[in-house]
mmCIF file of C-alpha atoms in Angstrom:
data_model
loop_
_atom_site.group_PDB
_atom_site.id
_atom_site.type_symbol
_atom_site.label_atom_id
_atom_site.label_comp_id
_atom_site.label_asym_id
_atom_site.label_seq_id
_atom_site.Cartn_x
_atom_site.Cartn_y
_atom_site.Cartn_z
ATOM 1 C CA UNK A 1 10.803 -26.955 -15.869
ATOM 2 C CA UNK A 2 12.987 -29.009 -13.019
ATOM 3 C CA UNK A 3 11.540 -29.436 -10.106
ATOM 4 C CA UNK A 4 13.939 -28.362 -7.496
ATOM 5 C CA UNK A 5 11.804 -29.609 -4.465
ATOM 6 C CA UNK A 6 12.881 -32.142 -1.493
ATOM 7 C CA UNK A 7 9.188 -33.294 -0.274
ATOM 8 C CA UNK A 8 9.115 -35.595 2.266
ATOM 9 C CA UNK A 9 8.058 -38.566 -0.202
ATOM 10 C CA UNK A 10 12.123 -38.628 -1.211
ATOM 11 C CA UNK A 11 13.625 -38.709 2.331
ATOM 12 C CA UNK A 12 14.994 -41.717 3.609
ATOM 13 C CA UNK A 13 13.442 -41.876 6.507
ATOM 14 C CA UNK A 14 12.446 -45.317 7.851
ATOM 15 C CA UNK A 15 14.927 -47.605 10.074
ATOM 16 C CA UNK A 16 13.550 -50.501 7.797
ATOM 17 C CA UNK A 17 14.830 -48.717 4.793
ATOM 18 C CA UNK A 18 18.202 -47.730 6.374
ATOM 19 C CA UNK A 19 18.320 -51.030 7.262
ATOM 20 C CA UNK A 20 18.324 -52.815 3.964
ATOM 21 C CA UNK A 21 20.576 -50.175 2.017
ATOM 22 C CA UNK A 22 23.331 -50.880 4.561
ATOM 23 C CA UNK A 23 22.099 -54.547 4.326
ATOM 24 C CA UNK A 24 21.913 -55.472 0.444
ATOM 25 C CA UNK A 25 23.058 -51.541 -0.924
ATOM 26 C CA UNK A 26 26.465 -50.913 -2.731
ATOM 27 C CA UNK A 27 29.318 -48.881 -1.356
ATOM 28 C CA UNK A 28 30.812 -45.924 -3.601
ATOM 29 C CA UNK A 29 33.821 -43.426 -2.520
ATOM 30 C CA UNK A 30 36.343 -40.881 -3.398
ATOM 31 C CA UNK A 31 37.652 -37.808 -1.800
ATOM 32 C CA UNK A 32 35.504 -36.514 0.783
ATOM 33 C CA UNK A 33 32.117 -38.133 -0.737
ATOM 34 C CA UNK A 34 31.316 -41.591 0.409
ATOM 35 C CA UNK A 35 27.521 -42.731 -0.946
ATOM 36 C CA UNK A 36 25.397 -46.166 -0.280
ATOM 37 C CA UNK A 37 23.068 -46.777 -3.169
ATOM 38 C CA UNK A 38 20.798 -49.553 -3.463
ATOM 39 C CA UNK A 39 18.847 -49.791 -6.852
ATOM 40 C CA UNK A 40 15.296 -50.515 -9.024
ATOM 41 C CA UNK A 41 13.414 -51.219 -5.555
ATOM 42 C CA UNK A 42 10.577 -52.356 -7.020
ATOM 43 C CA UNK A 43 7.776 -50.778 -4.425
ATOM 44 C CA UNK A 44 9.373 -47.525 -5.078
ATOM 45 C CA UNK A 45 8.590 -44.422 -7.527
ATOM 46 C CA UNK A 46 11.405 -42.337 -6.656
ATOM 47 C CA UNK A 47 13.972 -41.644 -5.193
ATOM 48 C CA UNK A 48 14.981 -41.689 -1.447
ATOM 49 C CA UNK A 49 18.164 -40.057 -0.517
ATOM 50 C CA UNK A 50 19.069 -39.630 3.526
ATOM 51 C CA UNK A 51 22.540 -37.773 4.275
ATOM 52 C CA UNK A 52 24.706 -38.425 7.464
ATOM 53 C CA UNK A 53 27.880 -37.082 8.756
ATOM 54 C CA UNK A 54 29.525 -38.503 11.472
ATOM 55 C CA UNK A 55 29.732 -37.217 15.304
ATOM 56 C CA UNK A 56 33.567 -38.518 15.559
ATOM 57 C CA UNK A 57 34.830 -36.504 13.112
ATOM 58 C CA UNK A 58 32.601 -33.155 14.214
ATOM 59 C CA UNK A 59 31.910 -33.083 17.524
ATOM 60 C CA UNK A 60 30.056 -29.734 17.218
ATOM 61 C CA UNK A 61 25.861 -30.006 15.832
ATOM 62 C CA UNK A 62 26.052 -26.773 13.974
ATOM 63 C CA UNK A 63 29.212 -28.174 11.981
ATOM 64 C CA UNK A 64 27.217 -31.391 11.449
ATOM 65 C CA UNK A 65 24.130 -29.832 10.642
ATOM 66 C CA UNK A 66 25.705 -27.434 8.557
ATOM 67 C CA UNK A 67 27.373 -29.995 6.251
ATOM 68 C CA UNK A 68 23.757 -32.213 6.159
ATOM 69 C CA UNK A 69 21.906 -28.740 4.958
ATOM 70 C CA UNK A 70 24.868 -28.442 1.984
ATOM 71 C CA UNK A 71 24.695 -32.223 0.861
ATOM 72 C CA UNK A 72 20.577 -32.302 0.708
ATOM 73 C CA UNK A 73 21.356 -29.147 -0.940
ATOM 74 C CA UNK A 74 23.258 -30.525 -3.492
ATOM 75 C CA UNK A 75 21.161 -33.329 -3.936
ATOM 76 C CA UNK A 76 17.900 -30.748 -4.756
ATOM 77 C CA UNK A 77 19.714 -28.790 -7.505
ATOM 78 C CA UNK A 78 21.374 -32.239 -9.177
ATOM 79 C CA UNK A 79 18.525 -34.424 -8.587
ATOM 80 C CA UNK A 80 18.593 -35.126 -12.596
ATOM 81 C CA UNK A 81 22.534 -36.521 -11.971
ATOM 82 C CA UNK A 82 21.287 -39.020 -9.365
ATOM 83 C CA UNK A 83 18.759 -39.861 -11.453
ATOM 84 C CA UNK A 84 20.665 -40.141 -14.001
ATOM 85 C CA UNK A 85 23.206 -42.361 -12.196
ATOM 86 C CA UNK A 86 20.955 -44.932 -10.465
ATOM 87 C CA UNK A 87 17.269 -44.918 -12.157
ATOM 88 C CA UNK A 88 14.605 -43.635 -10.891
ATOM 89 C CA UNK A 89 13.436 -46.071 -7.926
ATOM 90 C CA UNK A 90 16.532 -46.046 -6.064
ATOM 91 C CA UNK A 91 17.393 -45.314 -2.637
ATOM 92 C CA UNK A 92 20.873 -43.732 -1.727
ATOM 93 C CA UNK A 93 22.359 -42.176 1.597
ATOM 94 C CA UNK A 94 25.099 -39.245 1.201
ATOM 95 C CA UNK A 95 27.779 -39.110 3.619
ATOM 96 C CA UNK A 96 30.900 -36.804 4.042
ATOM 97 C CA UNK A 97 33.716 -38.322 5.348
ATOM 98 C CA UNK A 98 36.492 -35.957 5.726
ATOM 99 C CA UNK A 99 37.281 -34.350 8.675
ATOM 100 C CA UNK A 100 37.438 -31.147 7.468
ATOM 101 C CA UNK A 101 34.408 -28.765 6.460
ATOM 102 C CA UNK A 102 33.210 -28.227 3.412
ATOM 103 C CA UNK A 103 33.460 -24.265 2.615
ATOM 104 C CA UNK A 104 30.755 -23.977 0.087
ATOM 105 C CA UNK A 105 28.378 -25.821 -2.380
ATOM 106 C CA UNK A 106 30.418 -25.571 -4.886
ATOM 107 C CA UNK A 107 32.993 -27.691 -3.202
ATOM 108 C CA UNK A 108 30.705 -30.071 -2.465
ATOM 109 C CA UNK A 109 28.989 -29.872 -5.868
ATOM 110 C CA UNK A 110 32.873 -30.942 -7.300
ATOM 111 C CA UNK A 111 33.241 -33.662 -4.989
ATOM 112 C CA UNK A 112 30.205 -35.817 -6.014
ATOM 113 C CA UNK A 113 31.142 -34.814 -9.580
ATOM 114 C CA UNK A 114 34.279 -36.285 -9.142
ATOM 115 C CA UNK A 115 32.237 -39.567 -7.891
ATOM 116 C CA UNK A 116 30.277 -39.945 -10.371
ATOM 117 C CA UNK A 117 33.067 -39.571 -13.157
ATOM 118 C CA UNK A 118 35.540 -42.303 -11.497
ATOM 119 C CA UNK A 119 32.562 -44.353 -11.834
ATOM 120 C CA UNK A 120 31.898 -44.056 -14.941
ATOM 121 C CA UNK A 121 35.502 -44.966 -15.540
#
């Protein structure tokens, strides 16, 4: 059975952690998607993923909030994908980078699909 759960031990949380990914992590983008990832931390059992969207491009907190609930969303039905893309022990912030808003999860669900295929490229 998949566990479809977000518990708090896979939120990216800590300013220490933030810190580092933007520090040492790796920058991936296309379309609307833009991702951080920073891989095999070794103090780490799984997975941390944080999502951010930015206040310049939606001015409005329900917008913002709105896109943030659809991206952790995402990331709790395709956990297996992330996993599958960066191990196991890796910690990765989501961000959506368009100024437009996403109109469902299937949109979204497309544009990190799209990611993770140009990378494999």
């Amino acid at each position: 059975m998949t566990d479809f759960r977000y518990p708090k031990s896979e939120k990216l949380k800590k300013k220490s952690d933030i810190d580092l990914l933007f520090k040492k992590g790796k920058w991936m983008s296309h379309g609307n998607v833009r991702l951080i990832v920073l891989k095999n931390l070794p103090d780490q059992q799984n997975n941390r993923v944080g999502v951010s969207v930015s206040k310049k491009f939606f001015k409005k907190a329900v917008d913002r909030n709105r896109i943030k609930r659809l991206l952790k969303e995402y990331y709790r039905l395709n956990k297996s994908d992330v996993t599958e893309q960066f191990g196991s022990s890796a910690s990765v912030m989501l961000f959506w980078v368009s100024k437009q808003l996403p109109e469902n999860l299937q949109s979204v669900e497309q544009e990190f699909k799209n990611l993770f295929a140009s990378r494999k490229q």
